[in-house]
XYZ file of C-alpha atoms in Angstrom:
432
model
C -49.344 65.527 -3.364
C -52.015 63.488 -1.708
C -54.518 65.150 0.691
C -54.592 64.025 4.500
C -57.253 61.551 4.912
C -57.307 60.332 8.235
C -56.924 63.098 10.805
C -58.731 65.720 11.550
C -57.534 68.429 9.835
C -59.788 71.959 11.723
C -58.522 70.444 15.311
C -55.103 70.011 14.220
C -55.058 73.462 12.495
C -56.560 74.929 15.951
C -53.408 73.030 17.963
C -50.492 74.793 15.564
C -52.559 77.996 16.169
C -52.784 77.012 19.904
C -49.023 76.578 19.838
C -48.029 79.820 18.080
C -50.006 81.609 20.265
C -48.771 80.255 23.416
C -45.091 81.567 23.738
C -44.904 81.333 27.226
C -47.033 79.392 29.903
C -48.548 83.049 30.200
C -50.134 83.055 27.089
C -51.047 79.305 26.765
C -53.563 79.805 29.881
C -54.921 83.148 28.429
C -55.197 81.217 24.913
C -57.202 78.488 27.154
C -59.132 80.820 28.942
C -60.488 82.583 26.505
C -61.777 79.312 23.987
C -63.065 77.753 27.466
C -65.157 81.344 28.100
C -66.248 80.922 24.334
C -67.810 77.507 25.645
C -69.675 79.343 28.144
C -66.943 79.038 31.294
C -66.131 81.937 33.660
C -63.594 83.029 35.472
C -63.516 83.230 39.364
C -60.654 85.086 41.364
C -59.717 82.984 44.225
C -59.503 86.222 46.807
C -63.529 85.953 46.126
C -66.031 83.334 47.812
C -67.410 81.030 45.578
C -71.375 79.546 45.096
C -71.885 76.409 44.357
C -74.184 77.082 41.033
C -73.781 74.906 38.308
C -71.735 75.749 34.904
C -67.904 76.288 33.763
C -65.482 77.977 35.811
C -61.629 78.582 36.234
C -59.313 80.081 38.164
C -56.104 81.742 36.636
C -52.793 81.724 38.468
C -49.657 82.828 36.772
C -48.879 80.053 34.394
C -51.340 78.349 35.231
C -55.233 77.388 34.694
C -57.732 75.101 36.764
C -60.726 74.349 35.291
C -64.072 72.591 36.243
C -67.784 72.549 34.897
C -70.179 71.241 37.887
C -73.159 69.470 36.084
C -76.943 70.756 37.371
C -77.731 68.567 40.536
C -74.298 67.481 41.095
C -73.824 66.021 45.185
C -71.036 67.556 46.994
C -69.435 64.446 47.009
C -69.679 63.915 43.268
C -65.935 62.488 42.345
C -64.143 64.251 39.814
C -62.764 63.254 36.488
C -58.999 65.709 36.258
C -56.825 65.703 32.705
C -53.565 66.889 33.912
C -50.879 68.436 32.257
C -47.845 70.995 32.414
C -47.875 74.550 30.187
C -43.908 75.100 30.446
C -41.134 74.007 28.337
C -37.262 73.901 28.346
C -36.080 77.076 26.779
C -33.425 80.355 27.253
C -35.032 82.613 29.810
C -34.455 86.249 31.109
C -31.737 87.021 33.932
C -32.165 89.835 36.131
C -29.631 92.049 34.769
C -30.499 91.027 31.240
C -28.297 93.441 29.370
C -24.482 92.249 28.258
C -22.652 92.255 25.574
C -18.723 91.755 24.399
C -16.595 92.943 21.374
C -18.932 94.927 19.818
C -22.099 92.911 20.480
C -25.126 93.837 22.255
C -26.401 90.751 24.354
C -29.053 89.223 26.373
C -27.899 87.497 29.368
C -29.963 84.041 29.916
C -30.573 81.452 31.939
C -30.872 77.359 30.944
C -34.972 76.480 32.268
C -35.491 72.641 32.601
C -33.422 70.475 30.227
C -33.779 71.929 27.050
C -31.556 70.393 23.836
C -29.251 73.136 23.670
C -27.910 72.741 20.039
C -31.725 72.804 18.856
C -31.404 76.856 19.683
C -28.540 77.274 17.748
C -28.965 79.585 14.535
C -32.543 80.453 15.004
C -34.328 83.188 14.904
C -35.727 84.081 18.162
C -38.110 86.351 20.070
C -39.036 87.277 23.394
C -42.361 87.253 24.938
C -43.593 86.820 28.653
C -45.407 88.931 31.476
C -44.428 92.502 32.536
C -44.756 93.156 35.943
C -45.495 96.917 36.511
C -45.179 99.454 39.335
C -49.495 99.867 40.057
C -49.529 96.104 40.922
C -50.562 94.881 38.014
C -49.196 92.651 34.868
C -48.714 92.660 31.233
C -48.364 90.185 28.748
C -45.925 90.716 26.114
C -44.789 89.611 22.517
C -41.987 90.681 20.188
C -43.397 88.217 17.800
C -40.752 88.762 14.729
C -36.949 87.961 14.618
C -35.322 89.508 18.035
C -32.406 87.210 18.942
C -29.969 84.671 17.314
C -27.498 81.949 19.112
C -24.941 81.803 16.526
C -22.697 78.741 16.169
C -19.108 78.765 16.029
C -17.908 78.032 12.196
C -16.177 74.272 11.855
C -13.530 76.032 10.314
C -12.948 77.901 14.199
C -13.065 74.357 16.002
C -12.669 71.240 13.750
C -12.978 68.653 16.900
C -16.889 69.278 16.503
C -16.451 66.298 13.417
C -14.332 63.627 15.816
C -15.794 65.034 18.978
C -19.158 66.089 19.008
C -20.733 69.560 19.255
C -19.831 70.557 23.195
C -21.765 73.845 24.692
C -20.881 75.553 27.638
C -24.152 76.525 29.300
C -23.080 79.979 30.552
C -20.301 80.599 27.405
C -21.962 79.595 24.359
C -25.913 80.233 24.884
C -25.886 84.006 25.035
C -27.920 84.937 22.291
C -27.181 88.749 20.404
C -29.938 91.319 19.358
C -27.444 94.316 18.011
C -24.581 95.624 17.605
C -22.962 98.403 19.418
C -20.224 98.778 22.541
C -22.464 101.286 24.871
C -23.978 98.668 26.406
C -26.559 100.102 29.635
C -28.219 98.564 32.488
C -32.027 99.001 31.288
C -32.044 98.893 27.561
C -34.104 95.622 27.445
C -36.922 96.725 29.356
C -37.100 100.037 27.614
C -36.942 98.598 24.573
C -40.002 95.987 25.436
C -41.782 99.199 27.416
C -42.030 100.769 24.372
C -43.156 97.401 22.282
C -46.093 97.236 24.726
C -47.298 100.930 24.653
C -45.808 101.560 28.145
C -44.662 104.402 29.790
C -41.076 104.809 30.498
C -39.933 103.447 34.027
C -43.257 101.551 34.349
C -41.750 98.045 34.515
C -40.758 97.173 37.656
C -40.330 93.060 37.079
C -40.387 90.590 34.512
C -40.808 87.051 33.378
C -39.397 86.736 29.833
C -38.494 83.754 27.945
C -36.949 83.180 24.642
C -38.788 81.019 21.647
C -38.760 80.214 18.297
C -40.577 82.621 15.393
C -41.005 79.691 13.023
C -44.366 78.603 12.973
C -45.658 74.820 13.123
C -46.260 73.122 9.921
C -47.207 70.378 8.517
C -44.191 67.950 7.310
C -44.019 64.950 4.983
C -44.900 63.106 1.401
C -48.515 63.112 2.709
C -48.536 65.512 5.740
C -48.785 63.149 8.156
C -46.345 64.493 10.442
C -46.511 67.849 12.294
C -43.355 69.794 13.432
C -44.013 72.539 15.747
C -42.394 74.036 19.446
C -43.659 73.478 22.773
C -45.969 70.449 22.458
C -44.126 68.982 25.243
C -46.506 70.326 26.549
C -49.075 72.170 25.044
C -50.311 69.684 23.134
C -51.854 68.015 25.933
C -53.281 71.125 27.180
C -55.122 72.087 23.963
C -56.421 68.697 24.083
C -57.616 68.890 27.629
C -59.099 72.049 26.978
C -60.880 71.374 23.777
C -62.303 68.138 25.372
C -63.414 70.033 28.589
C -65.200 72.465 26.611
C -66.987 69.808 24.499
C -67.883 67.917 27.485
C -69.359 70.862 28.965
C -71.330 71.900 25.765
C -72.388 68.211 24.668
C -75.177 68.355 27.124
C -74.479 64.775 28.687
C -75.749 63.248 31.681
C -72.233 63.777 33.665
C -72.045 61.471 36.866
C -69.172 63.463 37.675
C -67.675 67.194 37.874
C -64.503 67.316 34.609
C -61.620 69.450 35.541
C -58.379 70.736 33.463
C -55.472 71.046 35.355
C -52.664 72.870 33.403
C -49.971 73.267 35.497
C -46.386 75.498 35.244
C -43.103 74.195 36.520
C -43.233 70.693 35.878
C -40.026 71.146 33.298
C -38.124 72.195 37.253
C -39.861 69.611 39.255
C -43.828 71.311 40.014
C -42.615 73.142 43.460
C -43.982 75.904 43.494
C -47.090 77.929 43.773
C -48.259 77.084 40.137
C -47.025 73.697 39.776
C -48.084 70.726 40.624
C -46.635 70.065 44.064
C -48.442 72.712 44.798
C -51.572 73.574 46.805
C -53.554 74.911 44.074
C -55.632 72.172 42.442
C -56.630 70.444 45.976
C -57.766 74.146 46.851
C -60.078 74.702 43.948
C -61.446 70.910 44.353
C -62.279 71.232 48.451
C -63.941 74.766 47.339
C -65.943 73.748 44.974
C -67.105 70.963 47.191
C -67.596 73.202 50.060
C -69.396 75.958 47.781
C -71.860 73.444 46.893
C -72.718 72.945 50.564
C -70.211 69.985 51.263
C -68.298 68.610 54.086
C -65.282 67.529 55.400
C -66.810 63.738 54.819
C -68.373 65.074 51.134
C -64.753 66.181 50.261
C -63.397 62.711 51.465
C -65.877 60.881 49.414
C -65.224 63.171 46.256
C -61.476 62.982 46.598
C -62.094 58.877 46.799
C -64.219 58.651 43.682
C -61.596 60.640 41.780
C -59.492 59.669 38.667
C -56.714 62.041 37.183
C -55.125 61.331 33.267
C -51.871 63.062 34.096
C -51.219 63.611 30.158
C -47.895 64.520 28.803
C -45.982 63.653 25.622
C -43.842 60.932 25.108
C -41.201 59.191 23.455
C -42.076 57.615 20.185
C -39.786 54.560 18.713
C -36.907 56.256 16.833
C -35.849 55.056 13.694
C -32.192 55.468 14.512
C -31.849 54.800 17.911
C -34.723 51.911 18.045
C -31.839 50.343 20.484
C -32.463 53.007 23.022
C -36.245 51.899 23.622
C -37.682 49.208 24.638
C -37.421 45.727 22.505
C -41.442 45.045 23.129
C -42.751 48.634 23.416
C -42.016 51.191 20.236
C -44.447 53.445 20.280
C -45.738 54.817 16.647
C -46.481 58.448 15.497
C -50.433 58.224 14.465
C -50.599 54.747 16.391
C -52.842 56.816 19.400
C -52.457 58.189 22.871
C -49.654 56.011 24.609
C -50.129 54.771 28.638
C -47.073 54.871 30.132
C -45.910 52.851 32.640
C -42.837 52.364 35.502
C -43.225 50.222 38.170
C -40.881 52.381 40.027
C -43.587 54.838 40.262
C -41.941 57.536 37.669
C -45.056 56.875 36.491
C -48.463 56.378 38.183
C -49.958 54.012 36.230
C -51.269 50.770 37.462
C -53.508 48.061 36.631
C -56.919 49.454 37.595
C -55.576 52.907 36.174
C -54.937 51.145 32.638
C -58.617 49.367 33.054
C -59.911 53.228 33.276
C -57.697 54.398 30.645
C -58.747 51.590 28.202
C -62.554 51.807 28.707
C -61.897 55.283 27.774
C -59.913 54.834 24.457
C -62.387 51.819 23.718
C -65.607 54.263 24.149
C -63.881 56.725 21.676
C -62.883 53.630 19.280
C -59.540 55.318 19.448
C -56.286 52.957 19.391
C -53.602 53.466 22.475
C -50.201 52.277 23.037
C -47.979 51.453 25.483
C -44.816 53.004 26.632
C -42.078 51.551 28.845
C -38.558 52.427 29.191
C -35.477 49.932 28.370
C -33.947 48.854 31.623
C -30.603 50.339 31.082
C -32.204 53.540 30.465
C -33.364 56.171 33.599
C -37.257 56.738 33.311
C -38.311 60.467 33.275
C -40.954 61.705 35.551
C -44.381 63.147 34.882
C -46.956 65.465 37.382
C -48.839 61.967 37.854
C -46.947 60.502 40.741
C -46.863 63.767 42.166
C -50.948 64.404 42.080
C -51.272 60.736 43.167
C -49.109 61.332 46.344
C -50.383 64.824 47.479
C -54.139 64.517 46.836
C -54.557 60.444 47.267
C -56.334 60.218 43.575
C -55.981 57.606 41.419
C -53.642 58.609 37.974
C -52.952 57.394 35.172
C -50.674 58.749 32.801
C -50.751 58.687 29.617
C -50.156 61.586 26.490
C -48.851 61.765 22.610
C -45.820 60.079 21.540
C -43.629 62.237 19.461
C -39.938 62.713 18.550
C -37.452 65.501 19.383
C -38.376 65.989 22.740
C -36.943 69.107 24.730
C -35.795 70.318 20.970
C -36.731 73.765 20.486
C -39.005 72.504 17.589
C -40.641 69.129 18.245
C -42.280 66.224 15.637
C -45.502 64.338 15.893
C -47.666 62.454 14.115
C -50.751 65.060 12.642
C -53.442 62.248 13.562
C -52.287 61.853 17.233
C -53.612 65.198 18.957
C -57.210 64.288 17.550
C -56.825 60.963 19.121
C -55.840 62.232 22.065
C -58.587 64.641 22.785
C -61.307 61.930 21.628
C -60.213 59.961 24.216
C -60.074 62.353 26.677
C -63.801 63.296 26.022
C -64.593 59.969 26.731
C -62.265 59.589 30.055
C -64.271 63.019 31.063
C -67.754 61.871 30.741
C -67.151 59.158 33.283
């Protein structure tokens, strides 16, 4: 077998590590945090005030991460330069009263987050991670990490209509995944069990965010491993992109004429309402702050917000060799062609001309190729955090992100050169 040539094999081999580690929007911003502290960042709690010194910073919150480095000298009404993206994805997630079962079965009940292909969880082996809220106040991450929980399919000998009729799941029915066997089902057995996973004591949990995923790890795929397959990159990819190109920006020692941010943000995958998502208050908040903290005004925040430019990055749909109809006839996106821009002049997108201009100086300063992505008229357009950023904070956005296949599966492809491309041209969109 031939070796890879192209791509770059340690940054690719940092994103499947980046995606195994990152089971839940939880983790991915902890993951984040702690290679953006490596590059010299620190973290600020937002119930603190803030200076206006120079450096890295970020704020955690939840599922979420903003972060900023403010170059030495910088004006308070030096415009920033924001990558965007979203750390959830569709999966199975925790109810309340999480323990069920039937006919000698021990369950977990869930609950279907975002639009997730269902038959993509079916017969896998899956685990449960998430945060731990506990009776003191504070939180704990957790993570089964080995083979918990299964989805099992019905046989084809059990319902032979799947062959004429399609596979048909009933959301509530059908996606209850088992962990055990056993009738004496109780109220509590979950949480015990993950108390003791964690090193808790008994009775110590008091509230949880848990979330189901898949134990197989991301790998490389193909004659000449040019493909990766891997969960989540819808869309963690662009976040370990963002944040690898934020901390090289920050570390590279340029002459920035403006202040980079990452904004990683959770709930886009339910539509960004809420205190961690998009629609949100939280990345105006830590932009007028650091303005402020830096001695700024009302009219210094005006001017920054003006100056601004946001790459709202998410993945997107590559050209599919067996539905090629459902695309596009003059736009089919390639794995390993480069970052795509994508575009909908009903604003499901927030592209636009001048946006494309910034988008393509960028990609042309990084000598890294980019496509472009439109949908097929007789197809509905999905919806990105770009629109929404471009609406409640009046910045230009663009967005853009990876083309890849299977999206929403519980186990994703793309091409193994494209996340390098990606994060070379978002270097280049952050140093202005």
């Amino acid at each position: 077998m031939s070796e890879p040539s192209r791509f770059d094999r340690g940054h690719t081999d940092d994103l499947m590590s980046f995606l195994a580690a990152g089971p839940t929007p939880y983790h991915a911003v902890a993951s984040a945090a702690a290679r953006l502290e490596k590059a010299g960042f620190r973290q600020v709690a937002e119930t603190d005030a803030w200076d206006g010194t120079a450096g890295g910073k970020f704020v955690l919150r939840g599922g979420a991460i903003i972060a900023w480095y403010v170059p030495e000298g910088a004006a308070p009404h030096t415009p920033f330069r924001i990558v965007g993206a979203h750390t959830d994805s569709p999966n199975l997630r925790v109810k309340p009263r999480p323990d069920t079962g039937a006919h000698g079965f021990r369950q977990v009940a869930v609950e279907i987050y975002g639009g997730p292909l269902m038959n993509s969880w079916l017969d896998r082996d899956l685990s449960l991670a998430g945060r731990l809220s506990l009776r003191d106040g504070s939180t704990r991450l957790v993570d089964v990490n080995r083979p918990l929980l299964r989805v099992p399919q019905l046989a084809i000998h059990l319902d032979r209509s799947v062959s004429s009729e399609g596979l048909k799941l009933d959301k509530q029915r059908h996606l209850q995944p088992i962990w055990g066997l056993g009738d004496d089902v109780r109220d509590g057995d979950l949480i015990a069990f993950l108390e003791q996973e964690s090193g808790l004591p008994a009775g110590s949990v008091t509230g949880w965010d848990l979330m189901t995923y898949t134990v197989e790890p991301p790998a490389y795929l193909g004659r000449d491993q040019d493909l990766m397959a891997g969960p989540r990159m819808d869309n963690l990819l662009s976040v370990h992109a963002g944040t690898a190109a934020l901390a090289a920006v920050a570390t590279g020692g340029a002459d920035l004429p403006c202040i980079p941010v990452l904004a990683a943000f959770d709930h886009e995958e339910t539509g960004s309402q809420s205190d961690t998502g998009a629609d949100g208050p939280l990345l105006g908040s830590v932009m007028e702050r650091s303005v402020l903290a830096r001695g700024g005004s009302f009219e210094d925040r005006a001017r920054a917000f003006a100056g601004s430019v946001c790459l709202s990055s998410d993945t997107g749909h590559a050209v599919h060799p067996n539905y090629a109809e459902r695309h596009d006839p003059t736009h089919h996106p390639r794995l390993n062609g480069g970052p795509i821009l994508k575009v909908n002049v009903n604003n499901r997108y927030a592209t636009d001309g001048s946006g494309r201009a910034v988008f393509a100086a960028a990609c042309e300063k990084a000598g890294v190729p980019f496509q472009t992505f439109v949908s097929n008229n007789s197809m509905p357009c999905g919806t990105t955090i770009g629109p929404i950023t471009a609406a409640r904070h009046g910045i230009r956005t663009v967005d853009i992100g990876a083309a890849i296949l299977s999206m929403h599966s519980a186990r994703e492809l793309c091409g193994a050169d494209d996340p390098f491309l990606l994060a070379n041209a978002l270097v280049a969109f952050l140093e202005g």
